[in-house]
Amino acid sequence: MTAPSPRRGFGRRTALMGALGGAAGLLAACGGRQDAARIATDDRWRQFAGTTLNLISENTAPTAAIAANLRPFTELTGINVNIVTLELSAMVQKVALDLAGGESQYHVIYADPYQVLAPYSKGLVDLRELAGQPDLPPLQGGFADFIPTQLDAAGRFADADKIFALPYDCPTMIWQYRADLFAKHGARMAADLGFDPTPGPQRTWEEYYRIAAWFNDNTDDVAFGTGQQAKQHDSLMCDFSNVLWAFGGDYFAGGEAVGRIGTVDPGPCQLSSDAAIAAAEFYQRLLAVADPSSKTWDWNGLAPALSSGRVAMCVNWHEYAAANEKAIPGAFGYAPLPKGPVRSANHYGGCGIGISGNTLPNQRMAAWLFVLWATSPQTQLDGLKSSAGGGTPTRQSVYDLPEVRRAEQRPSEMPNILTAPAVRTAWEPANIGLRPKIPMWNECDTAIYTELSRMLAGDSTPAEAMRAATTRIDRIVARGWTS
């Protein structure tokens, strides 16, 4: 849910699951720099039995599911795991202090690409080194089993040859809508609007706007056609970015490479371009027909507006599908986002998990065992089925399982997987939307949503907002970054 700052100070969909009760109290006291003991055994999974690992994570659905079902890992390895979950900005502060201080209080780290991976990659282990050790279990399916765009965006930084994290969650913004209402009114909408209103990447953003306005004017089934996550918050940047990329704009030149691999020097900001200004002008128009409460909503405010029947459609992180299906079973549909003049762009907000470079040799290998298990196909499948929430898989092999394929159709015991056809398309290189992976992104994010908020309040024009954001971002980037 980057985002995300949400996605991120990404609290993206951070409150999907509340903080795990009492988790902080579980954190093992960290006294001294004593390495874990290694046991002589032929069982590669049990070499570090008796070790205690500490995982620090944002409050996410996958972490909640793992915390609720740690017993299989402990039985497999003899390793105990304490889990601390925090709001992302608080988590980042603790990780930064731990890495800077040369400690490894946290062995396994939820590595948000923008607030942890980009600024602190030098403090993380290159996981290829552990994957190649013959006395450790192999990485099932290899690195190639992870969705390629996700492995790049969540796992790499600056150097395409190094992998600092394995994809752990994959919230992606898609078109979520009341399929029952589109079915009920579809023929009339088509006649009135002059096009087939069926949601999908074949629709344009202008058509999305017209569909929203149609619901406003022609039915009492919902109060508004669309809602947006346009609060002065990271969610506003996330929401706007889909339109920006669709219109052919971007934050920096070479946006695909800056988003997938990342860089410490992205060059001048591109938000003053004609395409970016056109995107801002459209976004301002869209908010004029959206639920007025949109300016007070982040992703967590928007989600219940859809699931409770207040709006007919919205753009939100796909992992809210489970809540939708619980609220009004069978009433929802999921599709990739509309296209702009250039493409359909679907904002990806996934994160990975990595290992602190401050870990001692045996601690590091024990932590690798946990990373292997936590991102394994079986654990990801268990997460899909978890009553504690769970995320959606980051491995292609899980989507290929017959039971998962069947669950893409209703009735489904894995409601989040109902979005699989939409997100598969969204993750294709031509359709994925990736914010810049740069060390100073958090400051840039603040500049973007602050200027957009001023625009939506009527304090600046779209052109003025984009130019002001450009000036602020160029100053931020010019200061550079030293980690």
Short mmCIF file of C-alpha atoms in Angstrom, two decimals:
data_model
loop_
_atom_site.label_atom_id
_atom_site.label_comp_id
_atom_site.label_asym_id
_atom_site.label_seq_id
_atom_site.Cartn_x
_atom_site.Cartn_y
_atom_site.Cartn_z
CA MET A 1 0.00 0.00 0.00
CA THR A 2 5.57 3.54 -1.14
CA ALA A 3 3.14 4.99 -0.89
CA PRO A 4 4.26 3.71 -0.51
CA SER A 5 6.48 8.79 2.12
CA PRO A 6 2.46 5.48 1.55
CA ARG A 7 4.07 4.57 -0.01
CA ARG A 8 5.70 6.64 2.01
CA GLY A 9 6.87 9.06 4.96
CA PHE A 10 5.15 6.06 3.28
CA GLY A 11 2.42 5.09 5.44
CA ARG A 12 0.80 4.00 2.08
CA ARG A 13 -1.53 1.43 3.40
CA THR A 14 0.45 1.23 6.63
CA ALA A 15 -2.61 1.01 8.78
CA LEU A 16 -4.10 -1.92 6.85
CA MET A 17 -3.11 -3.89 9.92
CA GLY A 18 -2.75 -2.18 13.29
CA ALA A 19 0.52 -2.37 15.15
CA LEU A 20 1.07 -5.92 16.34
CA GLY A 21 0.19 -5.84 20.01
CA GLY A 22 3.13 -5.65 22.33
CA ALA A 23 5.65 -6.33 19.60
CA ALA A 24 8.11 -3.76 20.82
CA GLY A 25 8.26 -5.50 24.15
CA LEU A 26 9.38 -8.67 22.45
CA LEU A 27 12.59 -7.17 21.14
CA ALA A 28 15.49 -9.10 22.56
CA ALA A 29 17.97 -7.07 24.55
CA CYS A 30 21.03 -6.47 22.48
CA GLY A 31 24.05 -6.79 24.67
CA GLY A 32 27.53 -6.70 23.21
CA ARG A 33 28.70 -7.91 19.83
CA GLN A 34 28.54 -11.66 20.23
CA ASP A 35 27.91 -13.66 17.08
CA ALA A 36 25.34 -16.45 16.86
CA ALA A 37 26.56 -19.96 17.50
CA ARG A 38 26.85 -22.33 14.54
CA ILE A 39 26.05 -26.00 15.00
CA ALA A 40 27.72 -28.84 13.12
CA THR A 41 24.82 -30.52 11.31
CA ASP A 42 23.93 -31.89 7.90
CA ASP A 43 20.63 -29.98 8.04
CA ARG A 44 21.42 -26.63 6.41
CA TRP A 45 18.29 -25.09 7.91
CA ARG A 46 19.26 -25.88 11.51
CA GLN A 47 22.86 -24.63 11.64
CA PHE A 48 21.87 -21.69 13.82
CA ALA A 49 19.27 -23.29 16.10
CA GLY A 50 18.96 -21.33 19.32
CA THR A 51 19.64 -17.97 17.63
CA THR A 52 17.28 -15.03 18.12
CA LEU A 53 16.70 -12.62 15.23
CA ASN A 54 15.03 -9.23 15.32
CA LEU A 55 12.93 -8.03 12.36
CA ILE A 56 11.85 -4.40 12.10
CA SER A 57 9.03 -3.64 9.69
CA GLU A 58 6.40 -1.15 8.74
CA ASN A 59 2.89 -2.19 9.81
CA THR A 60 2.06 -4.25 6.73
CA ALA A 61 -0.27 -7.09 5.88
CA PRO A 62 2.54 -9.57 5.03
CA THR A 63 4.30 -8.90 8.33
CA ALA A 64 1.04 -9.34 10.23
CA ALA A 65 0.49 -12.70 8.53
CA ILE A 66 4.05 -13.85 9.24
CA ALA A 67 3.84 -12.73 12.88
CA ALA A 68 0.68 -14.76 13.28
CA ASN A 69 2.35 -17.89 11.90
CA LEU A 70 6.03 -17.93 12.90
CA ARG A 71 5.88 -21.44 14.28
CA PRO A 72 6.74 -23.17 10.97
CA PHE A 73 9.96 -21.17 10.69
CA THR A 74 10.97 -21.87 14.27
CA GLU A 75 10.26 -25.59 13.84
CA LEU A 76 12.24 -25.65 10.58
CA THR A 77 15.29 -23.78 11.88
CA GLY A 78 15.24 -23.62 15.68
CA ILE A 79 15.59 -19.82 15.29
CA ASN A 80 13.37 -17.45 17.27
CA VAL A 81 12.22 -14.22 15.62
CA ASN A 82 11.06 -11.08 17.41
CA ILE A 83 9.07 -8.67 15.27
CA VAL A 84 8.81 -4.93 15.82
CA THR A 85 6.28 -3.09 13.66
CA LEU A 86 6.11 0.69 13.46
CA GLU A 87 4.73 3.47 11.29
CA LEU A 88 7.23 3.84 8.47
CA SER A 89 8.85 7.13 9.44
CA ALA A 90 9.47 5.87 12.99
CA MET A 91 10.86 2.63 11.59
CA VAL A 92 13.22 4.51 9.27
CA GLN A 93 14.59 6.55 12.18
CA LYS A 94 15.40 3.41 14.15
CA VAL A 95 17.02 1.73 11.16
CA ALA A 96 19.12 4.81 10.39
CA LEU A 97 20.38 5.02 13.98
CA ASP A 98 21.17 1.31 14.09
CA LEU A 99 23.10 1.37 10.82
CA ALA A 100 24.97 4.57 11.64
CA GLY A 101 25.93 3.30 15.07
CA GLY A 102 27.50 0.13 13.72
CA GLU A 103 25.05 -2.03 15.67
CA SER A 104 22.79 -4.82 14.45
CA GLN A 105 19.94 -4.58 16.91
CA TYR A 106 17.75 -5.27 13.88
CA HIS A 107 19.07 -8.11 11.77
CA VAL A 108 16.30 -8.20 9.15
CA ILE A 109 15.05 -4.87 7.82
CA TYR A 110 11.94 -3.89 5.89
CA ALA A 111 13.73 -1.94 3.19
CA ASP A 112 11.40 0.69 1.79
CA PRO A 113 13.03 1.60 -1.56
CA TYR A 114 12.83 5.35 -1.01
CA GLN A 115 13.43 5.80 2.71
CA VAL A 116 15.74 2.86 3.48
CA LEU A 117 17.18 1.27 0.33
CA ALA A 118 18.13 4.45 -1.54
CA PRO A 119 19.67 6.40 1.35
CA TYR A 120 21.16 3.44 3.24
CA SER A 121 22.03 0.79 0.65
CA LYS A 122 25.68 0.90 1.80
CA GLY A 123 24.48 -0.44 5.13
CA LEU A 124 22.71 -3.46 3.62
CA VAL A 125 24.11 -6.83 2.57
CA ASP A 126 24.34 -7.74 -1.11
CA LEU A 127 22.15 -10.83 -0.98
CA ARG A 128 23.84 -12.46 -3.97
CA GLU A 129 26.77 -13.26 -1.68
CA LEU A 130 24.54 -15.32 0.63
CA ALA A 131 22.57 -16.90 -2.22
CA GLY A 132 25.80 -18.29 -3.63
CA GLN A 133 27.00 -20.04 -0.46
CA PRO A 134 26.78 -23.84 -0.94
CA ASP A 135 26.45 -24.59 2.80
CA LEU A 136 23.21 -22.58 2.99
CA PRO A 137 19.83 -23.61 1.53
CA PRO A 138 19.27 -22.44 -2.05
CA LEU A 139 16.95 -19.60 -2.97
CA GLN A 140 13.96 -21.56 -4.25
CA GLY A 141 13.30 -20.61 -7.85
CA GLY A 142 16.26 -18.24 -7.81
CA PHE A 143 16.09 -14.48 -8.20
CA ALA A 144 14.33 -15.05 -11.53
CA ASP A 145 11.14 -16.21 -9.80
CA PHE A 146 10.44 -12.69 -8.53
CA ILE A 147 8.44 -10.34 -10.79
CA PRO A 148 11.30 -8.62 -12.71
CA THR A 149 10.06 -5.05 -12.32
CA GLN A 150 9.58 -5.66 -8.60
CA LEU A 151 13.03 -7.17 -8.09
CA ASP A 152 14.54 -4.08 -9.67
CA ALA A 153 12.36 -1.51 -7.91
CA ALA A 154 12.39 -3.12 -4.46
CA GLY A 155 15.77 -4.84 -4.51
CA ARG A 156 18.37 -2.81 -6.37
CA PHE A 157 19.89 0.62 -6.00
CA ALA A 158 22.34 2.45 -8.30
CA ASP A 159 24.18 -0.77 -9.24
CA ALA A 160 22.08 -3.18 -11.32
CA ASP A 161 24.41 -6.06 -10.39
CA LYS A 162 23.70 -5.91 -6.66
CA ILE A 163 20.54 -7.07 -4.86
CA PHE A 164 19.97 -5.58 -1.42
CA ALA A 165 16.45 -6.85 -0.74
CA LEU A 166 14.00 -9.49 -1.93
CA PRO A 167 10.51 -8.28 -2.92
CA TYR A 168 8.27 -8.72 0.11
CA ASP A 169 5.06 -6.86 -0.71
CA CYS A 170 3.70 -5.30 -3.88
CA PRO A 171 0.83 -2.80 -3.34
CA THR A 172 -0.08 -1.31 -6.69
CA MET A 173 -2.64 1.35 -7.59
CA ILE A 174 -5.44 0.06 -9.83
CA TRP A 175 -8.96 1.01 -10.85
CA GLN A 176 -11.43 -0.34 -8.28
CA TYR A 177 -15.12 -0.01 -9.06
CA ARG A 178 -18.63 -1.17 -8.29
CA ALA A 179 -19.06 -3.76 -11.03
CA ASP A 180 -22.71 -4.21 -10.06
CA LEU A 181 -23.44 -0.54 -10.73
CA PHE A 182 -21.55 -0.55 -14.02
CA ALA A 183 -23.62 -3.57 -15.04
CA LYS A 184 -26.85 -1.90 -13.92
CA HIS A 185 -26.21 1.38 -15.71
CA GLY A 186 -23.77 0.32 -18.43
CA ALA A 187 -26.13 0.48 -21.41
CA ARG A 188 -27.48 3.87 -20.39
CA MET A 189 -23.98 5.22 -19.71
CA ALA A 190 -22.79 3.99 -23.11
CA ALA A 191 -25.73 5.67 -24.84
CA ASP A 192 -25.25 8.95 -22.97
CA LEU A 193 -21.46 9.08 -23.12
CA GLY A 194 -20.90 7.61 -26.57
CA PHE A 195 -18.38 4.96 -25.48
CA ASP A 196 -18.30 1.64 -23.66
CA PRO A 197 -17.68 2.59 -20.01
CA THR A 198 -16.21 -0.78 -19.03
CA PRO A 199 -13.14 0.00 -16.86
CA GLY A 200 -9.70 -0.92 -18.11
CA PRO A 201 -6.57 0.45 -19.80
CA GLN A 202 -8.54 0.92 -23.02
CA ARG A 203 -10.38 3.78 -21.28
CA THR A 204 -8.82 7.23 -21.12
CA TRP A 205 -8.49 9.52 -18.13
CA GLU A 206 -10.87 11.92 -19.87
CA GLU A 207 -13.41 9.08 -20.08
CA TYR A 208 -12.83 8.29 -16.40
CA TYR A 209 -13.71 11.92 -15.65
CA ARG A 210 -16.87 11.72 -17.75
CA ILE A 211 -17.94 8.44 -16.08
CA ALA A 212 -17.49 10.05 -12.66
CA ALA A 213 -19.55 13.05 -13.69
CA TRP A 214 -22.25 10.76 -15.11
CA PHE A 215 -22.68 9.00 -11.78
CA ASN A 216 -22.86 12.39 -10.05
CA ASP A 217 -25.68 13.54 -12.30
CA ASN A 218 -27.70 10.43 -13.14
CA THR A 219 -28.04 8.05 -10.20
CA ASP A 220 -28.68 8.02 -6.47
CA ASP A 221 -27.00 4.62 -6.01
CA VAL A 222 -23.88 6.43 -4.80
CA ALA A 223 -23.25 9.97 -3.64
CA PHE A 224 -20.34 10.53 -6.05
CA GLY A 225 -18.82 8.89 -9.08
CA THR A 226 -15.24 8.94 -7.82
CA GLY A 227 -13.17 9.65 -4.75
CA GLN A 228 -9.48 10.51 -4.68
CA GLN A 229 -6.75 10.37 -2.03
CA ALA A 230 -5.90 14.06 -2.27
CA LYS A 231 -5.09 14.93 1.34
CA GLN A 232 -1.94 17.03 1.82
CA HIS A 233 0.04 13.87 2.36
CA ASP A 234 2.12 11.33 0.49
CA SER A 235 -1.13 9.87 -0.85
CA LEU A 236 -1.63 13.02 -2.97
CA MET A 237 1.72 12.49 -4.69
CA CYS A 238 0.81 8.83 -5.27
CA ASP A 239 -2.60 9.69 -6.73
CA PHE A 240 -1.30 12.46 -8.99
CA SER A 241 1.65 10.39 -10.24
CA ASN A 242 -0.63 7.99 -12.12
CA VAL A 243 -1.95 10.92 -14.16
CA LEU A 244 1.49 12.52 -14.54
CA TRP A 245 3.03 9.41 -16.08
CA ALA A 246 -0.04 8.71 -18.24
CA PHE A 247 0.27 12.19 -19.73
CA GLY A 248 3.94 11.61 -20.55
CA GLY A 249 5.34 13.65 -17.68
CA ASP A 250 7.84 12.53 -15.08
CA TYR A 251 9.79 13.84 -12.13
CA PHE A 252 13.21 13.47 -13.77
CA ALA A 253 14.60 12.60 -17.19
CA GLY A 254 15.13 8.88 -17.71
CA GLY A 255 12.30 8.18 -15.30
CA GLU A 256 12.16 4.43 -15.96
CA ALA A 257 15.81 3.89 -14.98
CA VAL A 258 15.58 6.30 -12.05
CA GLY A 259 12.54 4.38 -10.80
CA ARG A 260 13.74 0.83 -11.43
CA ILE A 261 17.42 1.00 -10.46
CA GLY A 262 17.78 4.40 -8.82
CA THR A 263 20.51 7.01 -8.71
CA VAL A 264 22.11 9.53 -6.37
CA ASP A 265 22.06 12.23 -9.08
CA PRO A 266 18.79 12.35 -11.06
CA GLY A 267 19.48 15.71 -12.71
CA PRO A 268 17.02 18.58 -13.12
CA CYS A 269 13.37 18.13 -12.18
CA GLN A 270 10.99 17.84 -15.16
CA LEU A 271 7.73 18.96 -13.52
CA SER A 272 7.68 22.28 -15.39
CA SER A 273 7.28 20.45 -18.72
CA ASP A 274 4.16 20.92 -20.84
CA ALA A 275 3.14 17.31 -20.19
CA ALA A 276 3.40 17.73 -16.42
CA ILE A 277 1.40 20.95 -16.47
CA ALA A 278 -1.29 19.29 -18.63
CA ALA A 279 -1.45 16.45 -16.10
CA ALA A 280 -1.88 18.92 -13.24
CA GLU A 281 -4.62 20.75 -15.14
CA PHE A 282 -6.50 17.48 -15.65
CA TYR A 283 -6.02 16.42 -12.04
CA GLN A 284 -7.49 19.73 -10.87
CA ARG A 285 -10.52 19.12 -13.12
CA LEU A 286 -10.90 15.57 -11.81
CA LEU A 287 -10.99 16.77 -8.21
CA ALA A 288 -13.75 19.20 -9.14
CA VAL A 289 -16.14 16.27 -9.81
CA ALA A 290 -14.79 13.95 -7.10
CA ASP A 291 -16.27 13.57 -3.62
CA PRO A 292 -15.35 16.84 -1.83
CA SER A 293 -13.99 14.81 1.07
CA SER A 294 -11.24 13.61 -1.27
CA LYS A 295 -9.07 16.50 -0.09
CA THR A 296 -9.19 15.05 3.44
CA TRP A 297 -8.54 11.42 2.46
CA ASP A 298 -5.39 9.37 2.19
CA TRP A 299 -5.63 5.71 1.04
CA ASN A 300 -7.14 4.64 4.36
CA GLY A 301 -9.85 7.30 4.12
CA LEU A 302 -10.64 6.54 0.50
CA ALA A 303 -10.93 2.76 0.84
CA PRO A 304 -14.06 2.75 3.06
CA ALA A 305 -15.70 5.36 0.82
CA LEU A 306 -15.70 2.74 -1.92
CA SER A 307 -16.46 -0.31 0.21
CA SER A 308 -19.33 1.44 2.04
CA GLY A 309 -21.07 2.51 -1.18
CA ARG A 310 -20.31 6.24 -1.05
CA VAL A 311 -18.44 6.36 -4.39
CA ALA A 312 -18.76 4.25 -7.54
CA MET A 313 -15.05 3.95 -8.26
CA CYS A 314 -11.61 5.07 -7.18
CA VAL A 315 -7.90 4.53 -7.67
CA ASN A 316 -6.33 2.75 -4.73
CA TRP A 317 -3.81 0.10 -3.69
CA HIS A 318 -4.91 -3.32 -4.85
CA GLU A 319 -4.54 -4.92 -1.41
CA TYR A 320 -7.77 -3.23 -0.33
CA ALA A 321 -9.62 -5.84 -2.39
CA ALA A 322 -9.97 -8.12 0.64
CA ALA A 323 -11.78 -5.37 2.57
CA ASN A 324 -14.00 -4.62 -0.44
CA GLU A 325 -15.03 -8.24 -0.80
CA LYS A 326 -15.82 -8.52 2.88
CA ALA A 327 -17.98 -5.37 2.81
CA ILE A 328 -20.10 -6.15 -0.27
CA PRO A 329 -19.18 -9.63 -1.54
CA GLY A 330 -19.05 -9.95 -5.30
CA ALA A 331 -19.90 -6.33 -6.04
CA PHE A 332 -16.48 -5.08 -7.12
CA GLY A 333 -14.32 -5.14 -10.20
CA TYR A 334 -10.62 -4.45 -10.66
CA ALA A 335 -8.80 -3.15 -13.73
CA PRO A 336 -5.58 -1.40 -14.76
CA LEU A 337 -5.76 2.37 -14.74
CA PRO A 338 -6.97 4.46 -17.69
CA LYS A 339 -4.52 5.67 -20.29
CA GLY A 340 -3.48 9.22 -20.95
CA PRO A 341 -2.01 10.65 -24.13
CA VAL A 342 1.04 8.41 -23.67
CA ARG A 343 0.16 5.29 -21.66
CA SER A 344 -1.58 3.64 -18.73
CA ALA A 345 0.59 4.04 -15.63
CA ASN A 346 -0.08 2.15 -12.41
CA HIS A 347 1.81 3.31 -9.33
CA TYR A 348 3.81 0.50 -7.70
CA GLY A 349 4.55 0.86 -4.00
CA GLY A 350 6.23 -2.41 -3.05
CA CYS A 351 9.07 -2.98 -0.60
CA GLY A 352 11.66 -5.64 0.06
CA ILE A 353 13.34 -7.16 3.08
CA GLY A 354 17.07 -7.08 3.49
CA ILE A 355 19.79 -7.76 6.04
CA SER A 356 21.79 -5.23 8.05
CA GLY A 357 25.40 -4.99 6.96
CA ASN A 358 26.34 -4.65 10.64
CA THR A 359 25.43 -8.28 11.32
CA LEU A 360 28.21 -10.66 12.30
CA PRO A 361 28.89 -13.63 9.98
CA ASN A 362 26.68 -16.23 11.65
CA GLN A 363 23.93 -13.70 12.41
CA ARG A 364 23.96 -12.77 8.75
CA MET A 365 23.50 -16.35 7.60
CA ALA A 366 20.75 -16.93 10.15
CA ALA A 367 19.01 -13.78 8.91
CA TRP A 368 19.30 -15.09 5.36
CA LEU A 369 17.43 -18.22 6.41
CA PHE A 370 14.57 -16.02 7.58
CA VAL A 371 14.59 -13.97 4.37
CA LEU A 372 14.50 -17.21 2.35
CA TRP A 373 11.55 -18.50 4.35
CA ALA A 374 9.62 -15.20 4.54
CA THR A 375 9.72 -14.72 0.75
CA SER A 376 9.32 -18.40 -0.17
CA PRO A 377 6.45 -19.56 -2.39
CA GLN A 378 4.85 -21.49 0.47
CA THR A 379 4.97 -18.56 2.89
CA GLN A 380 3.52 -16.26 0.23
CA LEU A 381 0.75 -18.77 -0.44
CA ASP A 382 0.06 -19.02 3.29
CA GLY A 383 -0.11 -15.22 3.45
CA LEU A 384 -2.77 -15.18 0.74
CA LYS A 385 -4.88 -17.50 2.86
CA SER A 386 -4.12 -15.90 6.22
CA SER A 387 -6.96 -14.72 8.42
CA ALA A 388 -4.51 -12.10 9.77
CA GLY A 389 -4.49 -10.36 6.39
CA GLY A 390 -1.50 -11.26 4.30
CA GLY A 391 -0.28 -9.60 1.16
CA THR A 392 -0.16 -10.71 -2.45
CA PRO A 393 2.73 -12.68 -3.90
CA THR A 394 5.89 -11.21 -5.38
CA ARG A 395 6.84 -14.52 -7.05
CA GLN A 396 5.58 -15.63 -10.44
CA SER A 397 5.51 -19.29 -9.36
CA VAL A 398 2.81 -18.55 -6.77
CA TYR A 399 0.55 -16.94 -9.37
CA ASP A 400 1.08 -20.01 -11.56
CA LEU A 401 -0.21 -22.45 -8.93
CA PRO A 402 -3.50 -24.06 -10.03
CA GLU A 403 -5.26 -23.22 -6.75
CA VAL A 404 -4.21 -19.57 -7.07
CA ARG A 405 -5.35 -19.43 -10.69
CA ARG A 406 -8.73 -20.81 -9.66
CA ALA A 407 -8.99 -18.23 -6.87
CA GLU A 408 -8.85 -15.41 -9.43
CA GLN A 409 -12.52 -16.17 -10.08
CA ARG A 410 -15.37 -15.92 -7.58
CA PRO A 411 -16.09 -17.54 -5.24
CA SER A 412 -12.54 -17.06 -3.94
CA GLU A 413 -10.94 -17.88 -0.62
CA MET A 414 -8.12 -15.50 -1.53
CA PRO A 415 -9.92 -12.20 -2.19
CA ASN A 416 -6.78 -10.17 -2.89
CA ILE A 417 -5.97 -12.50 -5.78
CA LEU A 418 -9.12 -11.32 -7.57
CA THR A 419 -6.94 -8.37 -8.59
CA ALA A 420 -4.31 -10.60 -10.22
CA PRO A 421 -5.37 -10.03 -13.85
CA ALA A 422 -5.24 -6.28 -13.27
CA VAL A 423 -1.91 -6.19 -11.45
CA ARG A 424 -0.22 -8.56 -13.89
CA THR A 425 -0.90 -5.99 -16.58
CA ALA A 426 0.06 -3.14 -14.24
CA TRP A 427 3.47 -4.70 -13.55
CA GLU A 428 4.44 -4.95 -17.20
CA PRO A 429 7.36 -2.59 -17.95
CA ALA A 430 5.20 -0.44 -20.22
CA ASN A 431 2.53 0.06 -17.54
CA ILE A 432 4.27 0.17 -14.18
CA GLY A 433 4.61 3.55 -12.52
CA LEU A 434 7.76 4.04 -10.47
CA ARG A 435 8.51 7.10 -8.39
CA PRO A 436 12.17 8.21 -8.39
CA LYS A 437 14.41 5.99 -6.27
CA ILE A 438 16.79 8.65 -4.98
CA PRO A 439 18.15 9.20 -1.46
CA MET A 440 16.45 12.58 -1.08
CA TRP A 441 13.02 11.44 -2.31
CA ASN A 442 11.24 12.00 1.00
CA GLU A 443 11.94 15.75 0.83
CA CYS A 444 10.95 15.87 -2.84
CA ASP A 445 7.72 14.04 -2.03
CA THR A 446 6.83 16.70 0.55
CA ALA A 447 7.47 19.46 -1.97
CA ILE A 448 5.22 17.77 -4.52
CA TYR A 449 2.20 17.17 -2.33
CA THR A 450 2.52 20.58 -0.70
CA GLU A 451 2.41 22.40 -4.03
CA LEU A 452 -0.38 20.16 -5.34
CA SER A 453 -2.39 20.87 -2.20
CA ARG A 454 -1.98 24.62 -2.74
CA MET A 455 -3.23 24.14 -6.29
CA LEU A 456 -6.30 22.21 -5.16
CA ALA A 457 -7.04 24.89 -2.58
CA GLY A 458 -7.05 27.51 -5.32
CA ASP A 459 -3.89 29.24 -4.11
CA SER A 460 -1.96 28.56 -7.33
CA THR A 461 -2.61 27.53 -10.91
CA PRO A 462 -1.48 24.12 -12.19
CA ALA A 463 1.42 25.75 -14.03
CA GLU A 464 2.46 27.72 -10.94
CA ALA A 465 2.25 24.58 -8.80
CA MET A 466 4.42 22.55 -11.15
CA ARG A 467 7.01 25.31 -11.48
CA ALA A 468 7.14 25.85 -7.72
CA ALA A 469 7.61 22.13 -7.15
CA THR A 470 10.36 22.08 -9.77
CA THR A 471 12.24 24.90 -8.06
CA ARG A 472 11.98 23.24 -4.65
CA ILE A 473 13.04 19.83 -5.95
CA ASP A 474 16.03 21.24 -7.84
CA ARG A 475 17.24 22.87 -4.61
CA ILE A 476 16.81 19.60 -2.70
CA VAL A 477 18.69 17.56 -5.31
CA ALA A 478 21.45 20.18 -5.60
CA ARG A 479 22.30 19.71 -1.92
CA GLY A 480 23.13 16.11 -2.73
CA TRP A 481 23.22 13.23 -0.29
CA THR A 482 25.84 11.57 1.87
CA SER A 483 24.75 8.42 3.67
#
